[in-house]
Amino acid sequence: MEQAVLVLIKPDGLKKSLTGNILTRLSETKLEIVAAKMVRVSKELAEEHYRHLKDKPFFGEIIKYLQGDLHDRKKVMALVYWGKDAITKCRTLAGATNPEEAEATSIRGSYGRITTSGVYENVLHVSSDDTEAEREIKLWFKPEEIIVDLYATKSAVLKDSPVKAWAEK
Ligand code: TYD
């Protein structure tokens, strides 16, 4: 089945200079990258992304983690991969959530760690299933930032909402 999946290279992955390694590992899947950008993560975006974990004791820490507060890197790299069985392929390469339990050769097994305060720093996020992938992709990307039509769109005219444009030289 053709699927789309959201992949985030988290602030620890960026700080450890792992972007190239992670993209190379993911390229083994032969999936297509159909969107990619750097994002400065607001508290609102982080909280919405992890809303299913709102009641967990570590919620506050993973919000700070995704926002880059723990790594002095206030950004993540967001990508959408697309193709056959994209979710299983990317999650298999990523490895288990807990880096100590992740297969040693997986991305999280190779580069993740558990901090002394107990946060799983596992260098990347991969959507867990189709429903979550659609919710997360729509949360992180606008339709025009994705080079294929993944989901139904509508035309919207945004009134009185100024946008930044390049200034004349
Ligand atoms: P979760 O959505 O359960 O896992 P995954 O990212 O593999 O889909 O958890 C979100 C993040 O929360 C996870 O990447 C790392 C962190 N986390 C902890 O720090 N401690 C935990 O006990 C769990 C379950 C997650």
Short mmCIF file of C-alpha atoms and ligand atoms in Angstrom, two decimals:
data_model
loop_
_atom_site.label_atom_id
_atom_site.label_comp_id
_atom_site.label_asym_id
_atom_site.label_seq_id
_atom_site.Cartn_x
_atom_site.Cartn_y
_atom_site.Cartn_z
CA MET A 1 0.00 0.00 0.00
CA GLU A 2 1.28 3.49 -0.92
CA GLN A 3 1.62 5.53 2.26
CA ALA A 4 2.92 8.87 3.47
CA VAL A 5 4.79 9.22 6.75
CA LEU A 6 6.10 12.18 8.73
CA VAL A 7 9.74 11.95 9.80
CA LEU A 8 11.25 14.53 12.16
CA ILE A 9 14.97 14.73 12.81
CA LYS A 10 14.82 15.97 16.39
CA PRO A 11 17.13 18.56 18.01
CA ASP A 12 19.52 15.90 19.39
CA GLY A 13 19.88 14.45 15.88
CA LEU A 14 20.75 17.91 14.54
CA LYS A 15 23.13 18.71 17.40
CA LYS A 16 24.97 15.41 16.93
CA SER A 17 25.33 16.17 13.19
CA LEU A 18 23.32 13.09 12.26
CA THR A 19 21.19 14.57 9.46
CA GLY A 20 23.31 13.04 6.70
CA ASN A 21 23.52 9.64 8.40
CA ILE A 22 19.78 9.51 9.04
CA LEU A 23 18.88 10.55 5.47
CA THR A 24 21.33 7.97 4.10
CA ARG A 25 19.80 5.25 6.29
CA LEU A 26 16.29 6.25 5.22
CA SER A 27 17.33 6.23 1.55
CA GLU A 28 17.74 2.44 1.90
CA THR A 29 13.93 2.30 1.87
CA LYS A 30 13.83 3.62 -1.75
CA LEU A 31 10.92 5.82 -0.68
CA GLU A 32 10.45 9.28 -2.17
CA ILE A 33 10.90 12.48 -0.18
CA VAL A 34 7.89 14.62 -1.15
CA ALA A 35 8.40 17.46 1.37
CA ALA A 36 11.25 18.75 3.54
CA LYS A 37 11.93 21.85 5.63
CA MET A 38 13.52 23.19 8.80
CA VAL A 39 11.02 24.20 11.48
CA ARG A 40 11.29 26.32 14.60
CA VAL A 41 8.89 24.46 16.88
CA SER A 42 6.43 26.49 18.94
CA LYS A 43 5.07 25.16 22.24
CA GLU A 44 1.63 24.89 20.59
CA LEU A 45 2.99 22.80 17.70
CA ALA A 46 4.93 20.49 20.05
CA GLU A 47 1.93 20.03 22.35
CA GLU A 48 -0.39 19.30 19.44
CA HIS A 49 2.11 16.86 17.94
CA TYR A 50 2.39 14.89 21.21
CA ARG A 51 -1.24 15.39 22.31
CA HIS A 52 -1.72 11.61 22.78
CA LEU A 53 0.87 11.77 25.59
CA LYS A 54 -0.65 14.77 27.38
CA ASP A 55 -1.27 12.86 30.60
CA LYS A 56 2.16 11.20 30.82
CA PRO A 57 4.60 12.34 33.52
CA PHE A 58 7.27 13.02 30.87
CA PHE A 59 5.01 15.25 28.72
CA GLY A 60 6.62 18.53 29.82
CA GLU A 61 10.11 17.17 29.12
CA ILE A 62 9.32 15.89 25.61
CA ILE A 63 7.77 19.25 24.71
CA LYS A 64 11.01 20.98 25.78
CA TYR A 65 12.98 18.29 23.93
CA LEU A 66 11.08 18.79 20.63
CA GLN A 67 11.38 22.57 20.96
CA GLY A 68 15.15 22.21 21.31
CA ASP A 69 15.40 23.56 24.86
CA LEU A 70 17.50 20.55 25.94
CA HIS A 71 20.00 20.85 23.09
CA ASP A 72 20.38 24.52 22.34
CA ARG A 73 19.16 23.75 18.82
CA LYS A 74 15.79 25.40 18.35
CA LYS A 75 14.79 23.56 15.22
CA VAL A 76 13.86 20.21 13.73
CA MET A 77 14.01 18.92 10.18
CA ALA A 78 10.59 17.77 8.99
CA LEU A 79 10.22 15.42 6.01
CA VAL A 80 7.43 13.50 4.34
CA TYR A 81 8.40 10.15 2.82
CA TRP A 82 6.02 8.50 0.39
CA GLY A 83 5.79 5.06 -1.17
CA LYS A 84 4.97 1.40 -0.57
CA ASP A 85 4.66 0.50 3.14
CA ALA A 86 6.39 3.75 4.06
CA ILE A 87 5.40 3.63 7.74
CA THR A 88 6.67 0.11 8.45
CA LYS A 89 9.85 0.69 6.45
CA CYS A 90 10.73 3.93 8.26
CA ARG A 91 9.74 2.66 11.71
CA THR A 92 11.78 -0.52 11.25
CA LEU A 93 14.85 1.53 10.35
CA ALA A 94 14.18 3.92 13.26
CA GLY A 95 13.91 1.13 15.85
CA ALA A 96 12.03 0.99 19.16
CA THR A 97 10.99 4.14 21.06
CA ASN A 98 13.33 3.28 23.95
CA PRO A 99 16.85 3.52 22.51
CA GLU A 100 18.11 0.94 25.02
CA GLU A 101 15.60 -1.56 23.65
CA ALA A 102 16.02 -0.58 20.01
CA GLU A 103 17.84 -3.04 17.77
CA ALA A 104 21.53 -2.10 17.94
CA THR A 105 21.87 -1.37 14.21
CA SER A 106 18.65 0.69 14.02
CA ILE A 107 18.96 4.49 13.94
CA ARG A 108 17.75 4.87 17.53
CA GLY A 109 19.83 1.89 18.65
CA SER A 110 22.92 3.44 17.08
CA TYR A 111 22.49 7.07 18.16
CA GLY A 112 19.81 7.34 20.88
CA ARG A 113 20.28 7.57 24.64
CA ILE A 114 18.26 7.92 27.82
CA THR A 115 19.07 11.09 29.75
CA THR A 116 19.68 11.10 33.49
CA SER A 117 16.22 12.65 33.90
CA GLY A 118 14.76 9.69 32.00
CA VAL A 119 13.84 11.23 28.62
CA TYR A 120 14.31 8.97 25.64
CA GLU A 121 16.47 11.02 23.26
CA ASN A 122 15.85 8.95 20.18
CA VAL A 123 16.98 11.36 17.40
CA LEU A 124 13.97 11.00 15.12
CA HIS A 125 10.22 10.75 15.05
CA VAL A 126 8.29 8.53 12.64
CA SER A 127 4.46 8.49 12.48
CA SER A 128 2.96 5.36 14.02
CA ASP A 129 0.09 4.60 11.60
CA ASP A 130 -1.90 6.02 8.68
CA THR A 131 -4.29 8.07 10.83
CA GLU A 132 -1.45 9.63 12.81
CA ALA A 133 0.59 10.21 9.65
CA GLU A 134 -2.26 12.20 8.05
CA ARG A 135 -2.88 14.19 11.24
CA GLU A 136 0.83 14.95 11.70
CA ILE A 137 1.56 15.79 8.05
CA LYS A 138 -1.39 18.25 8.02
CA LEU A 139 -0.10 19.72 11.28
CA TRP A 140 3.48 20.27 10.07
CA PHE A 141 2.98 21.09 6.37
CA LYS A 142 0.76 23.29 4.22
CA PRO A 143 -0.62 21.63 1.07
CA GLU A 144 1.65 23.70 -1.23
CA GLU A 145 4.77 22.53 0.63
CA ILE A 146 4.19 18.92 -0.47
CA ILE A 147 4.99 18.16 -4.09
CA VAL A 148 2.28 15.51 -4.57
CA ASP A 149 -1.44 15.64 -3.72
CA LEU A 150 -1.65 13.46 -0.62
CA TYR A 151 -4.95 14.61 0.83
CA ALA A 152 -8.01 16.52 -0.39
CA THR A 153 -7.61 20.30 -0.34
CA LYS A 154 -9.94 23.28 -0.59
CA SER A 155 -9.36 26.84 -1.83
CA ALA A 156 -9.17 29.37 0.94
CA VAL A 157 -8.74 33.13 0.76
CA LEU A 158 -6.97 34.45 3.82
CA LYS A 159 -8.22 37.98 4.44
CA ASP A 160 -6.12 40.50 6.36
CA SER A 161 -3.35 38.02 7.03
CA PRO A 162 -0.06 39.62 6.07
CA VAL A 163 2.70 37.35 4.80
CA LYS A 164 6.45 37.99 4.63
CA ALA A 165 7.77 38.62 1.11
CA TRP A 166 11.25 39.33 -0.30
CA ALA A 167 12.06 43.05 -0.21
CA GLU A 168 13.28 44.90 -3.33
CA LYS A 169 17.07 45.28 -3.48
P1 TYD B 1 5.71 7.69 21.56
O1 TYD B 1 4.78 8.48 20.67
O2 TYD B 1 5.11 6.72 22.53
O3 TYD B 1 6.79 6.87 20.71
P2 TYD B 1 7.33 7.01 19.20
O4 TYD B 1 8.08 8.33 19.13
O5 TYD B 1 8.25 5.83 19.04
O6 TYD B 1 6.14 6.94 18.29
O7 TYD B 1 6.60 8.71 22.41
C1 TYD B 1 6.96 9.98 21.94
C2 TYD B 1 8.30 10.38 22.47
O8 TYD B 1 8.26 10.51 23.88
C3 TYD B 1 9.37 9.33 22.20
O9 TYD B 1 9.93 9.46 20.92
C4 TYD B 1 10.35 9.59 23.32
C5 TYD B 1 9.50 10.12 24.45
N1 TYD B 1 9.23 9.10 25.51
C6 TYD B 1 9.93 9.17 26.69
O10 TYD B 1 10.80 10.03 26.87
N2 TYD B 1 9.67 8.23 27.66
C7 TYD B 1 8.75 7.25 27.49
O11 TYD B 1 8.54 6.42 28.44
C8 TYD B 1 8.01 7.19 26.26
C9 TYD B 1 6.99 6.11 26.03
C10 TYD B 1 8.29 8.14 25.29
#
